[in-house]
C-alpha positions as CSV (number, residue, x, y, z in Angstrom):
1,X,-198.4,-49.1,-94.5
2,X,-196.2,-52.0,-94.8
3,X,-193.4,-52.5,-97.2
4,X,-193.5,-55.6,-99.2
5,X,-190.3,-57.6,-99.1
6,X,-189.6,-59.2,-102.4
7,X,-186.9,-61.5,-103.4
8,X,-185.2,-58.7,-105.5
9,X,-185.3,-56.2,-102.6
10,X,-183.8,-58.9,-100.3
11,X,-181.1,-59.7,-102.7
12,X,-180.3,-56.0,-103.1
13,X,-180.1,-55.4,-99.3
14,X,-177.9,-58.4,-99.0
15,X,-175.6,-57.1,-101.8
16,X,-175.4,-53.7,-100.2
17,X,-174.5,-55.2,-96.8
18,X,-171.6,-57.3,-98.4
19,X,-170.4,-54.3,-100.2
20,X,-170.3,-52.3,-96.9
21,X,-168.7,-55.2,-95.1
22,X,-166.0,-55.5,-97.8
23,X,-165.4,-51.7,-97.7
24,X,-165.0,-52.0,-93.9
25,X,-162.6,-54.9,-94.2
26,X,-160.5,-53.0,-96.7
27,X,-160.3,-50.0,-94.6
28,X,-159.2,-52.2,-91.7
29,X,-156.6,-53.9,-93.9
30,X,-155.2,-50.6,-95.1
31,X,-155.1,-49.2,-91.5
32,X,-153.1,-52.2,-90.4
33,X,-150.7,-52.0,-93.3
34,X,-150.0,-48.2,-93.4
35,X,-150.8,-47.4,-89.7
36,X,-150.3,-43.6,-89.0
37,X,-149.5,-42.9,-92.7
38,X,-153.0,-43.9,-93.9
39,X,-154.4,-40.4,-94.2
40,X,-151.3,-39.3,-96.2
41,X,-151.5,-42.4,-98.4
42,X,-155.1,-42.0,-99.2
43,X,-154.6,-38.3,-100.0
44,X,-151.7,-39.0,-102.4
45,X,-153.7,-41.8,-104.1
46,X,-156.6,-39.5,-104.6
47,X,-154.2,-37.1,-106.4
48,X,-153.2,-39.8,-108.9
49,X,-150.1,-41.0,-107.2
50,X,-149.1,-44.7,-106.8
51,X,-148.4,-45.5,-103.1
52,X,-147.9,-49.0,-101.9
53,X,-145.9,-51.2,-99.5
54,X,-143.9,-54.0,-101.1
55,X,-141.6,-56.2,-99.3
56,X,-141.5,-54.0,-96.2
57,X,-140.5,-50.8,-98.3
58,X,-142.7,-47.9,-99.0
59,X,-143.0,-47.1,-102.7
60,X,-144.1,-43.8,-104.2
61,X,-144.6,-43.9,-107.9
62,X,-142.3,-46.9,-108.1
63,X,-139.5,-45.3,-106.1
64,X,-138.6,-46.4,-102.6
65,X,-139.0,-43.5,-100.0
66,X,-138.9,-43.1,-96.3
67,X,-142.1,-42.4,-94.2
68,X,-140.9,-38.9,-93.5
69,X,-140.6,-38.1,-97.2
70,X,-144.1,-39.5,-97.8
71,X,-145.4,-37.1,-95.1
72,X,-143.5,-34.2,-96.7
73,X,-145.1,-34.9,-100.0
74,X,-148.7,-35.2,-98.5
75,X,-148.1,-31.9,-96.6
76,X,-147.2,-30.2,-99.9
77,X,-150.2,-31.6,-101.6
78,X,-152.4,-30.4,-98.8
79,X,-150.9,-26.9,-99.2
80,X,-151.6,-27.0,-102.9
81,X,-155.2,-28.1,-102.3
82,X,-155.8,-25.0,-100.1
83,X,-158.4,-22.4,-100.9
84,X,-157.2,-19.7,-103.3
85,X,-156.5,-16.3,-101.8
86,X,-159.6,-14.2,-101.6
87,X,-157.9,-11.0,-102.9
88,X,-157.1,-12.7,-106.2
89,X,-159.7,-12.1,-108.8
90,X,-160.8,-14.7,-111.4
91,X,-158.8,-14.3,-114.5
92,X,-160.4,-14.8,-117.9
93,X,-158.3,-16.7,-120.4
94,X,-157.5,-14.7,-123.6
95,X,-156.2,-15.7,-126.8
96,X,-152.9,-14.1,-128.3
97,X,-155.0,-11.5,-130.2
98,X,-156.6,-10.4,-126.9
99,X,-160.0,-11.9,-127.3
100,X,-161.7,-14.0,-124.7
101,X,-161.5,-17.8,-125.3
102,X,-164.7,-19.0,-126.9
103,X,-165.8,-15.7,-128.3
104,X,-166.7,-15.2,-131.9
105,X,-165.2,-12.3,-133.8
106,X,-166.7,-10.8,-137.0
107,X,-164.4,-11.2,-140.1
108,X,-165.7,-8.3,-142.0
109,X,-163.5,-5.3,-142.3
110,X,-163.8,-2.5,-139.8
111,X,-164.6,1.0,-141.0
112,X,-161.9,3.6,-140.7
113,X,-162.0,6.3,-138.0
114,X,-162.6,9.0,-140.6
115,X,-165.7,7.1,-141.9
116,X,-167.1,6.8,-138.3
117,X,-166.6,10.5,-137.6
118,X,-169.9,12.3,-136.7
119,X,-168.6,15.7,-137.8
120,X,-168.7,14.6,-141.5
121,X,-172.0,15.4,-143.2
């Protein structure tokens, strides 16, 4: 079987090629800009932080910091991203009244303990 090459498939292939080429160029540009700090920058950006280089200064959420500070912040984020301890069980969230979140509770009055006693006949 041979695949038919249509104009649409050729355009799509060219578009995917240019997207991949742009992605590669962007990765090279960032590598050149941040150097050894690039993995830390990408991690912090993925955690919703603004990290950029402006005028030769490194800015973290609008504040100028040193590269060592950036590495320390990235190391902390990596620790926080770590897997939870295996001995800790999953906790079910409960409301102030002690019910599980999302449970429905009957609003009718409960019977008294005397009314539920099987000894009464």
